[in-house]
Tab-separated table of C-alpha atoms in Angstrom:
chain	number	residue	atom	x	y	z
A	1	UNK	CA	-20.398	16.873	-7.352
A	2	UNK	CA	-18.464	16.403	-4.139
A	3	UNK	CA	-20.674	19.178	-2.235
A	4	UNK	CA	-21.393	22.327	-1.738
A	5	UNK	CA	-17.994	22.670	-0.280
A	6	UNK	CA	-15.934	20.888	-2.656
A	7	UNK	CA	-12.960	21.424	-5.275
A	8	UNK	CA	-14.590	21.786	-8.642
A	9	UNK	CA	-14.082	18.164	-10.668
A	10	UNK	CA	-12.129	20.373	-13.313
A	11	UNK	CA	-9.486	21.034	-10.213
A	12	UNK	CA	-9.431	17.638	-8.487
A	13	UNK	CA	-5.714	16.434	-9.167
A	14	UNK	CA	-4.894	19.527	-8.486
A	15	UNK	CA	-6.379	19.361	-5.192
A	16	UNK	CA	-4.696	15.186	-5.089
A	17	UNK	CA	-1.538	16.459	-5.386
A	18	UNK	CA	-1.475	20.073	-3.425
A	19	UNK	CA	-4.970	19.973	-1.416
A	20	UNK	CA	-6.175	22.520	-3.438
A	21	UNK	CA	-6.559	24.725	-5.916
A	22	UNK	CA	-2.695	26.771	-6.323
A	23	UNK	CA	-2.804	28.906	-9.366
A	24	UNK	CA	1.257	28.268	-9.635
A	25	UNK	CA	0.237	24.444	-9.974
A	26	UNK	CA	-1.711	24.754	-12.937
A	27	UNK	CA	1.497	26.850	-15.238
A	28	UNK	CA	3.625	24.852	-16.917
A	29	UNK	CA	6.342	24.635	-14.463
A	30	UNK	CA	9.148	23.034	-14.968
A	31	UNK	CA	9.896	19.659	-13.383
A	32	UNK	CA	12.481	20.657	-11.335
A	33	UNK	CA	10.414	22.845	-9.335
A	34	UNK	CA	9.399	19.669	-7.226
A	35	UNK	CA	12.549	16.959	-6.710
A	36	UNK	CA	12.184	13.523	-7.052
A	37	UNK	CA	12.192	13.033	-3.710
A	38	UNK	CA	10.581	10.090	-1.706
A	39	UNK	CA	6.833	9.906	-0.206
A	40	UNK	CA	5.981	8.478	2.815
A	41	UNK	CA	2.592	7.911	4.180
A	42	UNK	CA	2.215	8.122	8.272
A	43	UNK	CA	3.213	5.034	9.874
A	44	UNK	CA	0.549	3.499	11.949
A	45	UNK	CA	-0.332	3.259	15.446
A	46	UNK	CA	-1.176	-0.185	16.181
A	47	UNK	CA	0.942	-2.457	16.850
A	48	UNK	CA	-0.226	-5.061	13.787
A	49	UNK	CA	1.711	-5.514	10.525
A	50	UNK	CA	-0.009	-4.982	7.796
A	51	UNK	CA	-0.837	-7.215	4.412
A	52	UNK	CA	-2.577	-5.329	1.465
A	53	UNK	CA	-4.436	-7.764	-1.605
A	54	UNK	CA	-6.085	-6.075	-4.573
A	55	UNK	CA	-9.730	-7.577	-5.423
A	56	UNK	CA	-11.392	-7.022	-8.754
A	57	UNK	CA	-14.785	-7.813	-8.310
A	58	UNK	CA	-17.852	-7.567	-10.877
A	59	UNK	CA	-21.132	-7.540	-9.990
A	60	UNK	CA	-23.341	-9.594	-13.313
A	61	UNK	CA	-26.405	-8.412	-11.424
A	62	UNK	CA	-25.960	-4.562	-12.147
A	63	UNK	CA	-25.312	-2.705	-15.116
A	64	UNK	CA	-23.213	0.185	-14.424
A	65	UNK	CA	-25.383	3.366	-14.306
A	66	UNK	CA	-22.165	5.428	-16.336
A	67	UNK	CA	-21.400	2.960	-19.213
A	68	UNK	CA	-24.436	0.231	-19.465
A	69	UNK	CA	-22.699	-1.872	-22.081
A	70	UNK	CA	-20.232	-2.504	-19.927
A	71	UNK	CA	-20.795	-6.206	-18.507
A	72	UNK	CA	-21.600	-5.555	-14.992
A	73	UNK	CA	-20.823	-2.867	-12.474
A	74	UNK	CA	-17.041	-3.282	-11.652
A	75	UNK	CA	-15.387	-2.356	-8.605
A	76	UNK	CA	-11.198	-2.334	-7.574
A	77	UNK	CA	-10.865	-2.638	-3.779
A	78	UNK	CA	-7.652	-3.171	-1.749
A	79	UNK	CA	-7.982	-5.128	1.527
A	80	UNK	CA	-6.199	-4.033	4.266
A	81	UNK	CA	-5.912	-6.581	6.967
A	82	UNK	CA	-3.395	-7.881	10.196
A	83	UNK	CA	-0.446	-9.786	8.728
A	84	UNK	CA	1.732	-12.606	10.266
A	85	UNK	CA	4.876	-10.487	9.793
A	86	UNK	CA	6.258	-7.360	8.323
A	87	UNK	CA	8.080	-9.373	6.005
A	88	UNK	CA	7.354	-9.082	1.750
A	89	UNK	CA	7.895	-6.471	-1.262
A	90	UNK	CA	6.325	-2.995	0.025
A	91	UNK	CA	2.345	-2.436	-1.202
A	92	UNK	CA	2.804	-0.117	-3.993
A	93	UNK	CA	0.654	3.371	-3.394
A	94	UNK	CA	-0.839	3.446	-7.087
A	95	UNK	CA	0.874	2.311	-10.155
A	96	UNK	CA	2.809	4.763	-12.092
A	97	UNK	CA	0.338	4.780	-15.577
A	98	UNK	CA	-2.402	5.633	-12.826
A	99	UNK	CA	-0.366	8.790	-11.652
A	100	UNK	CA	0.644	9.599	-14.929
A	101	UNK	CA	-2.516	9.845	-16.052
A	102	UNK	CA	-3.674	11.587	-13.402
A	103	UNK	CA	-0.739	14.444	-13.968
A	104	UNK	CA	-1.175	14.323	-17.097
A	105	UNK	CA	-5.039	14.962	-17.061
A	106	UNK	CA	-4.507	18.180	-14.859
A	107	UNK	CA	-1.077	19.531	-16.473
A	108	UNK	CA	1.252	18.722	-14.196
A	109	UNK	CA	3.072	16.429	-15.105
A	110	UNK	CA	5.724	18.519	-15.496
A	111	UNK	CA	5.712	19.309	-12.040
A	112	UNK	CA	5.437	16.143	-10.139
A	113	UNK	CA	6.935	12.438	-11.729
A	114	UNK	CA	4.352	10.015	-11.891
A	115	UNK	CA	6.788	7.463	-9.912
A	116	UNK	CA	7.196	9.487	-7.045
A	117	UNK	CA	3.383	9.588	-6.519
A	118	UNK	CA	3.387	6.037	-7.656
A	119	UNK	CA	5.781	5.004	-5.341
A	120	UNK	CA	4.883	6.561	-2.330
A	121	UNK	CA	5.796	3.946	0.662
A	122	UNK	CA	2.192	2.605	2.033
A	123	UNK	CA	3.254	0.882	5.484
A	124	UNK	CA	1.861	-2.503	3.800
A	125	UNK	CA	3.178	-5.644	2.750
A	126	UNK	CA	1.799	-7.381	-0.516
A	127	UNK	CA	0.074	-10.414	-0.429
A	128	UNK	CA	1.419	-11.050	2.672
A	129	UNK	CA	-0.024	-14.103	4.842
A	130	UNK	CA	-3.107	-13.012	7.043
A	131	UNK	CA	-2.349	-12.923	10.770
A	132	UNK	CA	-5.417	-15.193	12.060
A	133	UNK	CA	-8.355	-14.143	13.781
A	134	UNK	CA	-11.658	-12.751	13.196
A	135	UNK	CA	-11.672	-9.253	12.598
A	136	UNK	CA	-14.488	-6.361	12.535
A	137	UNK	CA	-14.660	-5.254	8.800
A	138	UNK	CA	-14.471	-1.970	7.563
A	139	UNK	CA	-15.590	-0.463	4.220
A	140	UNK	CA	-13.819	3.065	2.624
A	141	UNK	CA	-15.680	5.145	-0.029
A	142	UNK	CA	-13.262	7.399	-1.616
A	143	UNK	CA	-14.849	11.420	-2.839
A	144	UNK	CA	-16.539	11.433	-6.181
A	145	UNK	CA	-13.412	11.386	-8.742
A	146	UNK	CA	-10.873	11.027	-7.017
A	147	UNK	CA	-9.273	6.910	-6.670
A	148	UNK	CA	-9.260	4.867	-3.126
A	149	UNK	CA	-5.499	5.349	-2.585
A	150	UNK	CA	-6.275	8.936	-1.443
A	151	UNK	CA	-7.666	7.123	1.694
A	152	UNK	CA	-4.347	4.739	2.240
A	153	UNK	CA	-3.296	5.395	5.451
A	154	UNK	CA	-6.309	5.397	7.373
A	155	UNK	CA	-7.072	1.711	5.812
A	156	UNK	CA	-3.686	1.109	6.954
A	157	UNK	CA	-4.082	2.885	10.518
A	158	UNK	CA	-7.310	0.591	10.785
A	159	UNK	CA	-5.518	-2.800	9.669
A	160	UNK	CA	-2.774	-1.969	12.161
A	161	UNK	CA	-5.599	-1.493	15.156
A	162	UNK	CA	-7.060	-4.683	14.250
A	163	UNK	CA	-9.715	-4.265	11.087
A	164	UNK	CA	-9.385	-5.492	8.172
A	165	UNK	CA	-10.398	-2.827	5.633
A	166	UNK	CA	-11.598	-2.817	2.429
A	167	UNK	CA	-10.992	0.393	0.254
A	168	UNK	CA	-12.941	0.803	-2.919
A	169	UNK	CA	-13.094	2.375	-6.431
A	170	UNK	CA	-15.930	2.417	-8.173
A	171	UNK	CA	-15.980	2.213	-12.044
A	172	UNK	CA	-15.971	5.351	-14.185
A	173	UNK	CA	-16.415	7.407	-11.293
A	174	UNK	CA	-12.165	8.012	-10.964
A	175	UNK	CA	-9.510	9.488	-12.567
A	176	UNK	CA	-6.788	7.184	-12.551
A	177	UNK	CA	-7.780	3.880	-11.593
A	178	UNK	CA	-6.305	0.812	-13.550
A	179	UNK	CA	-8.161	-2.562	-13.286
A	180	UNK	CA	-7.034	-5.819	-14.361
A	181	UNK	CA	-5.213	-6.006	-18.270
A	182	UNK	CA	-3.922	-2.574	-17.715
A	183	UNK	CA	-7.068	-0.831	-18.991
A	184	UNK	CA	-7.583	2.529	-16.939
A	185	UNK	CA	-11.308	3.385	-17.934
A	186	UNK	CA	-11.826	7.275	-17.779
A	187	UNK	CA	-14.484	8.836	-15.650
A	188	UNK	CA	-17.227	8.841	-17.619
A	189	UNK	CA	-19.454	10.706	-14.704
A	190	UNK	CA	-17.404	13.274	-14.100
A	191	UNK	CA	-17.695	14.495	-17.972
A	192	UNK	CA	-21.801	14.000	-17.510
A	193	UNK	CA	-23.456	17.234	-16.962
A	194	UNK	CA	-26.519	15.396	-15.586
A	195	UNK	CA	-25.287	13.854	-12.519
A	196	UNK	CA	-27.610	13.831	-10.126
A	197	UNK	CA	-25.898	13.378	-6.250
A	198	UNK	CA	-28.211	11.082	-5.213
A	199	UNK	CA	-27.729	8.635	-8.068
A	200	UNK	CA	-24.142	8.171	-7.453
A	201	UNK	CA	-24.766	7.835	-3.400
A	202	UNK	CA	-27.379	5.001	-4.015
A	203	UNK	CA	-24.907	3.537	-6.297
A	204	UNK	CA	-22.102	3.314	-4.200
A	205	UNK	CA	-24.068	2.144	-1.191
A	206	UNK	CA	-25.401	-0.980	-3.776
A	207	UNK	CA	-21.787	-1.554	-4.623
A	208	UNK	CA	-20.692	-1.510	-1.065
A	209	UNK	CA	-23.238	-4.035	-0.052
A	210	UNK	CA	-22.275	-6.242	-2.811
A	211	UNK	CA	-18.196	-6.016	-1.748
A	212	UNK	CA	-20.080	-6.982	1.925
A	213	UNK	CA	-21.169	-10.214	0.145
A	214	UNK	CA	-18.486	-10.969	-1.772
A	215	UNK	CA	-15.958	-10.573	1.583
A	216	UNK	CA	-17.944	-12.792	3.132
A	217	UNK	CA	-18.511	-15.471	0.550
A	218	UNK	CA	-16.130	-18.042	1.016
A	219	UNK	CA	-16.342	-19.488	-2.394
A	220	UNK	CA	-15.114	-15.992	-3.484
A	221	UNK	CA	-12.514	-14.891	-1.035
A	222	UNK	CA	-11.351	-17.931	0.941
A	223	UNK	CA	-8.830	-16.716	3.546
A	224	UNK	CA	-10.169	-13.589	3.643
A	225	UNK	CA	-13.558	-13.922	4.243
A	226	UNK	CA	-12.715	-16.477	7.533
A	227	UNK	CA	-10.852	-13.773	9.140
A	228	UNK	CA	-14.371	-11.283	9.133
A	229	UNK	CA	-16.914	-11.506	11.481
A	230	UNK	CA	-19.631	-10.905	10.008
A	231	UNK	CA	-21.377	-9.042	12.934
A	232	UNK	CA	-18.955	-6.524	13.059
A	233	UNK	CA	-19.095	-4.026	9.868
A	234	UNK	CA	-18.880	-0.875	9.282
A	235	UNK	CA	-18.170	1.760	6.689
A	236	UNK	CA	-16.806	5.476	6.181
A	237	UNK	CA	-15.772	7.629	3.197
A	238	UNK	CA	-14.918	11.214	2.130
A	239	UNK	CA	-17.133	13.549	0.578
A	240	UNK	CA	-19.662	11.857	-1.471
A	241	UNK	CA	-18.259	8.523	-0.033
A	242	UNK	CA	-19.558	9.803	3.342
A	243	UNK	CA	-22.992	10.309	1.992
A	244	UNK	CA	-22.633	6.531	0.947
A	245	UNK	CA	-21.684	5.347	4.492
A	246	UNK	CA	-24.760	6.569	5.471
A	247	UNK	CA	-26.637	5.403	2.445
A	248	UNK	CA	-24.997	2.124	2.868
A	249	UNK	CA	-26.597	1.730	6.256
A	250	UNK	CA	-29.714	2.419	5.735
A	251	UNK	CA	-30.051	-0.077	3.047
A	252	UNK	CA	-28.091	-2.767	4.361
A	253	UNK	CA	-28.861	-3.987	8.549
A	254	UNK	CA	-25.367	-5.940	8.611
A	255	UNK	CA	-23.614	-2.369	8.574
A	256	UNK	CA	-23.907	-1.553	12.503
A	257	UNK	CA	-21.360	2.206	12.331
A	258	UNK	CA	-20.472	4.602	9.989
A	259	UNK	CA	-18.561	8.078	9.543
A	260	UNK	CA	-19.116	10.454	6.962
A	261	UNK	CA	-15.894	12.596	6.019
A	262	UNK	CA	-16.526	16.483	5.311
A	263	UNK	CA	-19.382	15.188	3.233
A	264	UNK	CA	-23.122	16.246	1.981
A	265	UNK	CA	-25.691	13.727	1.990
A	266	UNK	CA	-27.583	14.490	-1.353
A	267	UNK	CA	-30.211	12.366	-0.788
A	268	UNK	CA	-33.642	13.246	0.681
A	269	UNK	CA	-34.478	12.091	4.272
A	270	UNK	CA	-30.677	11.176	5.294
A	271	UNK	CA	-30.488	9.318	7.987
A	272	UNK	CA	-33.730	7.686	8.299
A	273	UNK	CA	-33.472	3.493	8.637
A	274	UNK	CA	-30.575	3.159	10.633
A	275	UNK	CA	-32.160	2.601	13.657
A	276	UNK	CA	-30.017	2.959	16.884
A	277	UNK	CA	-26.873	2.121	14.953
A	278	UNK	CA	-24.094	4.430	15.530
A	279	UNK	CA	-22.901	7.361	12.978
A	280	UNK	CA	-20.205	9.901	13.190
A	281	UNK	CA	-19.901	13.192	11.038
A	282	UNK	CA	-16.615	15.076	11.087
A	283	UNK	CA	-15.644	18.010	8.881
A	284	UNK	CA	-14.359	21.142	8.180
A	285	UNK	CA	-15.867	23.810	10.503
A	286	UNK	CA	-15.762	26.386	7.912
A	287	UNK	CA	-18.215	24.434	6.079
A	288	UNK	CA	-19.736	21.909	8.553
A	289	UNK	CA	-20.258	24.161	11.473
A	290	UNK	CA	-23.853	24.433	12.663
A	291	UNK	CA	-23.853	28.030	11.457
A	292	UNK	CA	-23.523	26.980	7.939
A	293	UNK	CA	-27.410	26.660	6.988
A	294	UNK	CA	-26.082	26.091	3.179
A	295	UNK	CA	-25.392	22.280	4.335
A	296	UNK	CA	-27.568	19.231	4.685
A	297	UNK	CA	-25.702	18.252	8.097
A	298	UNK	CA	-28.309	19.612	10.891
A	299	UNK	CA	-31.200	18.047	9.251
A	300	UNK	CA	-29.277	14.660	8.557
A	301	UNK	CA	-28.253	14.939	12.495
A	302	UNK	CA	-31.954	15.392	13.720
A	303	UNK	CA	-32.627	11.881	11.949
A	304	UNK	CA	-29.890	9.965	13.861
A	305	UNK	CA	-31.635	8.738	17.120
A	306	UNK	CA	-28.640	6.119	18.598
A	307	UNK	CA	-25.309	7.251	19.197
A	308	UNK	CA	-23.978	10.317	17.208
A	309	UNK	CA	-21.282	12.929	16.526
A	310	UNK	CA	-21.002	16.252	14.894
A	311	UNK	CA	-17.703	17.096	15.056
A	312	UNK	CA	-15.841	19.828	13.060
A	313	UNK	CA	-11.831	20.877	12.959
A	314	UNK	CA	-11.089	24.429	12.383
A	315	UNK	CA	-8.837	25.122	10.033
A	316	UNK	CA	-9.341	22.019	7.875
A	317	UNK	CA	-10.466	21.990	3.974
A	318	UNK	CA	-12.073	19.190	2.893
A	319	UNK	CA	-9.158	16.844	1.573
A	320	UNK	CA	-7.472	17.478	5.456
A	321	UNK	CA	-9.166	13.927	6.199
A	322	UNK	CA	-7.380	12.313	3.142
A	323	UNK	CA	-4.010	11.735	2.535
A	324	UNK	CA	-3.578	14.586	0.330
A	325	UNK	CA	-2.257	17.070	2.285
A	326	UNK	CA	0.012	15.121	4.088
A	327	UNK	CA	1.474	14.154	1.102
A	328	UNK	CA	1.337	17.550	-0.614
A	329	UNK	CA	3.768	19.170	2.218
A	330	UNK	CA	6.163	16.623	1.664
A	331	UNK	CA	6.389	17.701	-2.182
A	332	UNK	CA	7.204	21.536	-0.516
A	333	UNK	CA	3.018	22.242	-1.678
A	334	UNK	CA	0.920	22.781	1.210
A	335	UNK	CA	-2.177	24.699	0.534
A	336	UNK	CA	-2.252	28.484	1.587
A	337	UNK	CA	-5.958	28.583	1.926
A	338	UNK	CA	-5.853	25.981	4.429
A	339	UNK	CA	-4.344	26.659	7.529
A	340	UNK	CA	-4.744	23.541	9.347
A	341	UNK	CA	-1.254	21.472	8.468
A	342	UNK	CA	-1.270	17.650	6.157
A	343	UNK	CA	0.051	16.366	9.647
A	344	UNK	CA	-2.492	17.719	12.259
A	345	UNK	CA	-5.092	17.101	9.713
A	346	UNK	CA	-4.056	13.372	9.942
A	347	UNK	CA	-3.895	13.065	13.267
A	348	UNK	CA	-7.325	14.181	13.705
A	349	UNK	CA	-8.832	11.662	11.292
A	350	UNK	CA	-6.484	8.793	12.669
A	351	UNK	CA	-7.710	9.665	16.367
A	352	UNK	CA	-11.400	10.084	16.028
A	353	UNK	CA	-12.312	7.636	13.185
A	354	UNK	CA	-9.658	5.139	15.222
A	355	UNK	CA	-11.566	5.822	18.133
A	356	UNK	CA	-15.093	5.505	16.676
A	357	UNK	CA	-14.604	2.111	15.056
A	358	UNK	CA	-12.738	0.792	17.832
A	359	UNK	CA	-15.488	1.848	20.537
A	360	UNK	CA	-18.428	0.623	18.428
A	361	UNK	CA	-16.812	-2.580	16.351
A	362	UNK	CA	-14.097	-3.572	19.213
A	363	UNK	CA	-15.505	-2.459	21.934
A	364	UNK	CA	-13.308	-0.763	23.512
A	365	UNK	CA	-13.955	2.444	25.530
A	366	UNK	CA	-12.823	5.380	24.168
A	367	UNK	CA	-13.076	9.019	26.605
A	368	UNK	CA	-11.922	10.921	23.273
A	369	UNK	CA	-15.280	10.785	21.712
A	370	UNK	CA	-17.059	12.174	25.025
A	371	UNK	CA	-16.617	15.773	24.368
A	372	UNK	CA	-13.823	18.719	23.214
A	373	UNK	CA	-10.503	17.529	24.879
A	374	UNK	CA	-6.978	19.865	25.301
A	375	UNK	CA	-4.950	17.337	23.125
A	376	UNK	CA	-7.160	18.106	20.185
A	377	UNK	CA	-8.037	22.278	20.401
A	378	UNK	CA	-9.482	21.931	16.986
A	379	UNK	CA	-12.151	19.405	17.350
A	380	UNK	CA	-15.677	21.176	18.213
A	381	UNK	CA	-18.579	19.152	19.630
A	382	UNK	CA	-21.539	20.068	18.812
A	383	UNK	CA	-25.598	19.513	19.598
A	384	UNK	CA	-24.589	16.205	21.835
């Protein structure tokens, strides 16, 4: 479901927690074999502090294509944004029934606690007070299955630069996502045989356009929505929540950039309807390289007619642009199939998508997006 490329959905905590499949993750090992030892998350770059709020939003209009008696399509989204000071209780990474369940899904929670995923230390400040100013907005998807947390410290990274950034779950479509009353629906797609790819991308980019309106409805958000300027949005996810991105744009003119991460497209003609607008693809090169004719990227590029990117990293997998690996080597689990390391991986996605949304929603000028560079070996250019 998350591509041609991607971790299977029966292995995706697995994958959360190690950045793979690890045949020694899925015994029954005993707890001890990873301590209860603290998580942290990258600290930023920017210079901001950072607030985090938690939005549940329901949109009456929509049923939701995985459970239509539900009432409405619901969505969980965390909003990143500039705060006044550093000050406040740390933003919690997940809560602990969400990681349990999680562990527990894959069998292992006997080798990770739920509360030292849970409490993994973000870099944000709850509810803290909104710095002012009117800030570019920027939309996350998160890949099919797996919750928006796993995309934490780039919406952090972004809030820190300046952006205030929305990261979203969609409904039935995670693992371990608890919405408001404790309830923690399970995902009902990925236990569908029938999915079809380009359902769930159309989906997503209908619920990203309504989290655009609901940002910038005043009557909804207050304080929130008079810190975004509307003319500057864009959007980027991972996997199938870069096939959104792209999806999003081309159904909705106030996105003006996107970035797909290490994801397939899924739906037919990609690409077409954005126009001039601006649209980065980054992956791994194993998979994502032009020589790789199994993948929809070539064609999708072909369709982009403003300014574009195809990069690829060698030696990435395809959770190196999430926060997975990172994490994973700080529980002593890196991933032996990958040989591209949880902190280069990060620092790759923090530069380029940094760069990208701060060239084309800040504008600021940005040399590291004009071609291959010595600072970052990995990165490959290709078809400018």
């Amino acid at each position: 479901m998350t591509g041609r490329s991607h971790t299977s959905r029966r292995t995706v905590l697995t994958a959360l927690l190690a950045g793979a499949v690890s045949v020694p993750l899925l015994g029954a090992a005993p707890a001890s074999s990873v301590p209860a030892t603290a998580l942290e998350l990258p600290r930023p770059t920017g210079h901001r502090p950072v607030g985090r709020r938690t939005l549940h939003l329901v949109d009456r209009r929509r049923s939701d294509p995985w459970v239509p008696a539900a009432r409405g399509r619901e969505l969980l989204v965390s909003v990143f944004y500039p705060a006044r000071s550093s000050d406040g209780r740390p933003a919690a990474y997940m809560t602990e029934s969400e990681a349990q369940r999680l562990l527990e899904l894959k069998g292992l929670a006997g080798v990770v606690p739920a509360a030292t995923v849970a409490g993994t230390l973000t870099h944000a400040r709850a509810d803290a007070p909104p710095a002012p100013g009117r800030l570019p907005l920027v939309l996350l998807s998160p890949g099919f299955s797996v919750p928006r947390t796993t995309l934490t410290a780039l919406a952090v990274e972004l809030a820190a630069r300046g952006h205030l950034v929305a990261a979203v779950d969609h409904a039935y479509e995670s693992v371990g996502t608890e919405f408001p009353g404790g309830r923690l629906p399970p995902c009902v797609a990925c236990d569908r045989v029938d999915v079809d790819e380009a359902t769930v991308v159309r989906g997503r980019a209908a619920d990203l356009s309504f989290v655009i309106d609901e940002l910038t409805d005043r009557r909804s958000t207050g304080a929130l929505a008079r810190l975004i300027d509307p003319g500057r949005i864009g959007v980027a996810g991972h996997s199938i929540g870069g096939a959104a991105a792209l999806a999003t744009m081309a159904a909705d003119r106030r996105v003006r950039a996107g970035v797909n991460l290490d994801g397939g497209f899924f739906v037919p003609d990609a690409g077409h309807g954005i126009g001039g607008r601006p649209f980065m693809m980054i992956g791994a090169e194993a998979v994502h390289g032009p020589g790789n004719t199994a993948n929809d990227w070539a064609e999708t590029y072909d369709r982009l007619h403003g300014w574009k990117r195809w990069l690829t990293v060698s030696g990435a997998g395809h959770f190196s642009f999430t926060d997975i690996p990172w994490l994973a080597e700080q529980l002593g689990l890196p991933d032996p199939q990958v040989p591209l390391s949880g902190e280069r991986g990060w620092c790759i996605t923090r530069d380029y998508v940094g760069a990208f949304f701060d060239l084309h929603l800040r504008g600021i000028s940005q040399p590291l997006l004009h071609g291959p560079t010595s600072s970052h070996p990995e990165v490959g250019f290709h078809r400018p």
